[in-house]
Amino acid sequence: MNLNYWSWDTFFDALPVVLQGLGITIGLTFASYLFALIFGFLWTFLRRVPNRFIHFIVTWTMEFIRSTPPLVQLFFIYYALPVIPYIGISLHPFACAVLGLGIHFSTYIGEIYRSGIENVDKGQWEASTALNISTWDKWRRIILPQAIPPTIPMLGNYFIIMFKEVPLASTIGVAGIMLLARSYGAENWSYLEPLTIVGIIFLVLSYPSAVLIKKLENRFNKRFDKNQIMKDKGAMQ
Amino acid sequence: MAEPIVTYKDVHKSFGDVEVLKGIDLDIYPAEKVAVIGPSGSGKTTIIRLLMTLEQPTAGDIIVDGRNLWKMEKNGKWIHANENHLRSIRGDIGMVFQHFNLFPHMTILENCMTAPVHVKNEEKSDVKKRSIEMLERVGLGDKLDNYPSQLSGGQKQRVAMARALVMRPKIMLFDEVTSALDPELVGEVLNVIRDIAENDDMAMILVTHEMDFALDIADKVLFLDEGVIAEQGTASEVIEHSENPRVQSFLQRFRG
Amino acid sequence: MIVQLFWLYYAVPMLFGINLGSNWWIGVIAIGLNYGAYLSEVVRSSILSVSQGQYEAATALNMSSFQRMRLIIFPQAVRMMLPEFGNYTIQILKGTSLVSLIGLTDILYYGDVMRSTSLSLSPLIYLTALIFYFILALPLIFLTRKAEKIAKKGVAS
Ligand SMILES: Nc1ncnc2c1ncn2[C@@H]1O[C@H](COP(=O)(O)OP(=O)(O)OP(=O)(O)O)[C@@H](O)[C@H]1O
Ligand SMILES: [Mg+2]
């Protein structure tokens, strides 16, 4: 291995430059994650519309968004959206990225919500109907409170996944750590150090989040494992 | 009387610190039908899993047809059995499980054929003929190409028996084969076992909670309690006339 | 993924002093490193999820450990793996779009070239690119769904 090219001077020179983008990177992660969480609901409810045509359209739209590259979707939103005749709107790169990543991952999040809802015991629906609870209250007070908590670990996983995808936004000019690293590289003609910094930042930040999510997972699994609840009851008696 | 086909000599088995079998001595003769009864957790399953080589004894010997199951002689020394040694003996033994354990990715005919063809290298056409006969015998001649998921519990258990029988074992082990079944399906499975017991000359060890059935077909009944054989004798001696208070209180629960 | 791709793109020639011949290999390595780990995890967990009873039944039929793996465990594990493989193949397909960023001439690269000549065509260009990717993914989507059905039928006993 040839380490002659590695320079600690460059490393420490680049570090503050790259770190300036950290706020944007993390901010973008949160913003697009939030967007995906909200948009995911929309998919889930659209899919429940009892109309086969709508169901078909929604299902395949989701499939389309999910199986095409988010990078191309970003380009579409950034480059193509403004020049579409009549409806063209030009958005700030950050907004484009939130929209693009948010929509892309909302299709996955929607799928998670769906599995959560499907896993709610059938008896719960029947009981709410038997108790004559209104549709709104049924969802708000009975179904969602049971459907969402078990999916929290999975939702948390998507936070990490999205965090790792956020550097894509550098391609449309969002000045996160990735873009700053690359422009530092271009100016100083040394990419190795700034990109290594980016890699380290991602490792450092995703590891503790992964550990945190593992913890969450254990806690929720415990809470929602019915056997465990029975066992706990048995232990109390 | 002939030589025993299976002998347990002071067999012990522990899981961690818990000693589950505390010295089992037992002879089983060719064609003998042995029922094992006893409370839950007394070690019934463990006894037959040791013979099937699914568990290793912690101490003692199990002799199958004159060969030590878990030990082999090498250069004049007794050493722990290796896989080849186990396989050379295991072919004599067949087992039917409480939860069937059919192979879900194979039709029931394939379930029966796979071991004779691949393990015993028998001619495929012979095996097929024999498997079909066996499946007809257990009343499933019309389901050859079905998958296990398409069968009822009772039917699955009958396939499992056919699968074990086409291997032509000398000893068959049954571990509570009816206790995972709906009550109305128990009869059909017991009838097949009765048919095998009456017409085939294998030795059979049945762990069972069906006392009437044990009384009906068993030559010998063992009552197992906390890891020891607390009582053994003919079916009538143990199930109908035992003086042992543990046996009586155990049986009490079945009579209700 | 994009971080690794760029890092490899710049770091490998420098650190190891080797030129991998073309960026094509950089793309392959980045994708391989990313998904290799996932896929081996899929294989591992599918094999582990075949129930203990299946091992015991195979042993009771006197199968050797190799026969047990080949005839009983692996065929069941494969049924569980296939849908996952389908999903990951779609992910990889999506991932390949990144290689245009290191100068490989994929769909997106040509899209970019065309956009730079005519900006007003970009909606059409990117829509076409998306549809291209979708068409490539379609067979995978159908295969994955089919594999899911087979897995549901063939495994639960
Ligand atoms: N693999 C194992 N690891 C630890 N303990 C075990 C294991 N298998 C069995 N045991 C313990 O050994 C004891 C005897 O088990 P065994 O299954 O032989 O009982 P059994 O008589 O068949 O009971 P049952 O009627 O409930 O089937 C039980 O206390 C059980 O918890
Ligand atoms: Mg048992």
XYZ file of C-alpha atoms and ligand atoms in Angstrom, chain B residues 39-46 48-49 98 175-176 179 207 209, ligand 2:
17
model
C -45.766 -37.466 33.772
C -44.679 -34.554 31.621
C -40.975 -33.815 31.965
C -40.154 -37.285 33.298
C -37.751 -37.925 30.398
C -39.819 -40.066 28.022
C -38.874 -38.145 24.920
C -35.251 -38.008 25.979
C -35.988 -42.321 22.619
C -34.071 -39.307 21.315
C -44.950 -35.482 17.552
C -42.984 -39.883 20.324
C -46.525 -38.927 21.335
C -50.864 -35.497 20.886
C -44.244 -42.785 24.136
C -50.678 -40.831 26.747
Mg -42.106 -35.650 25.259
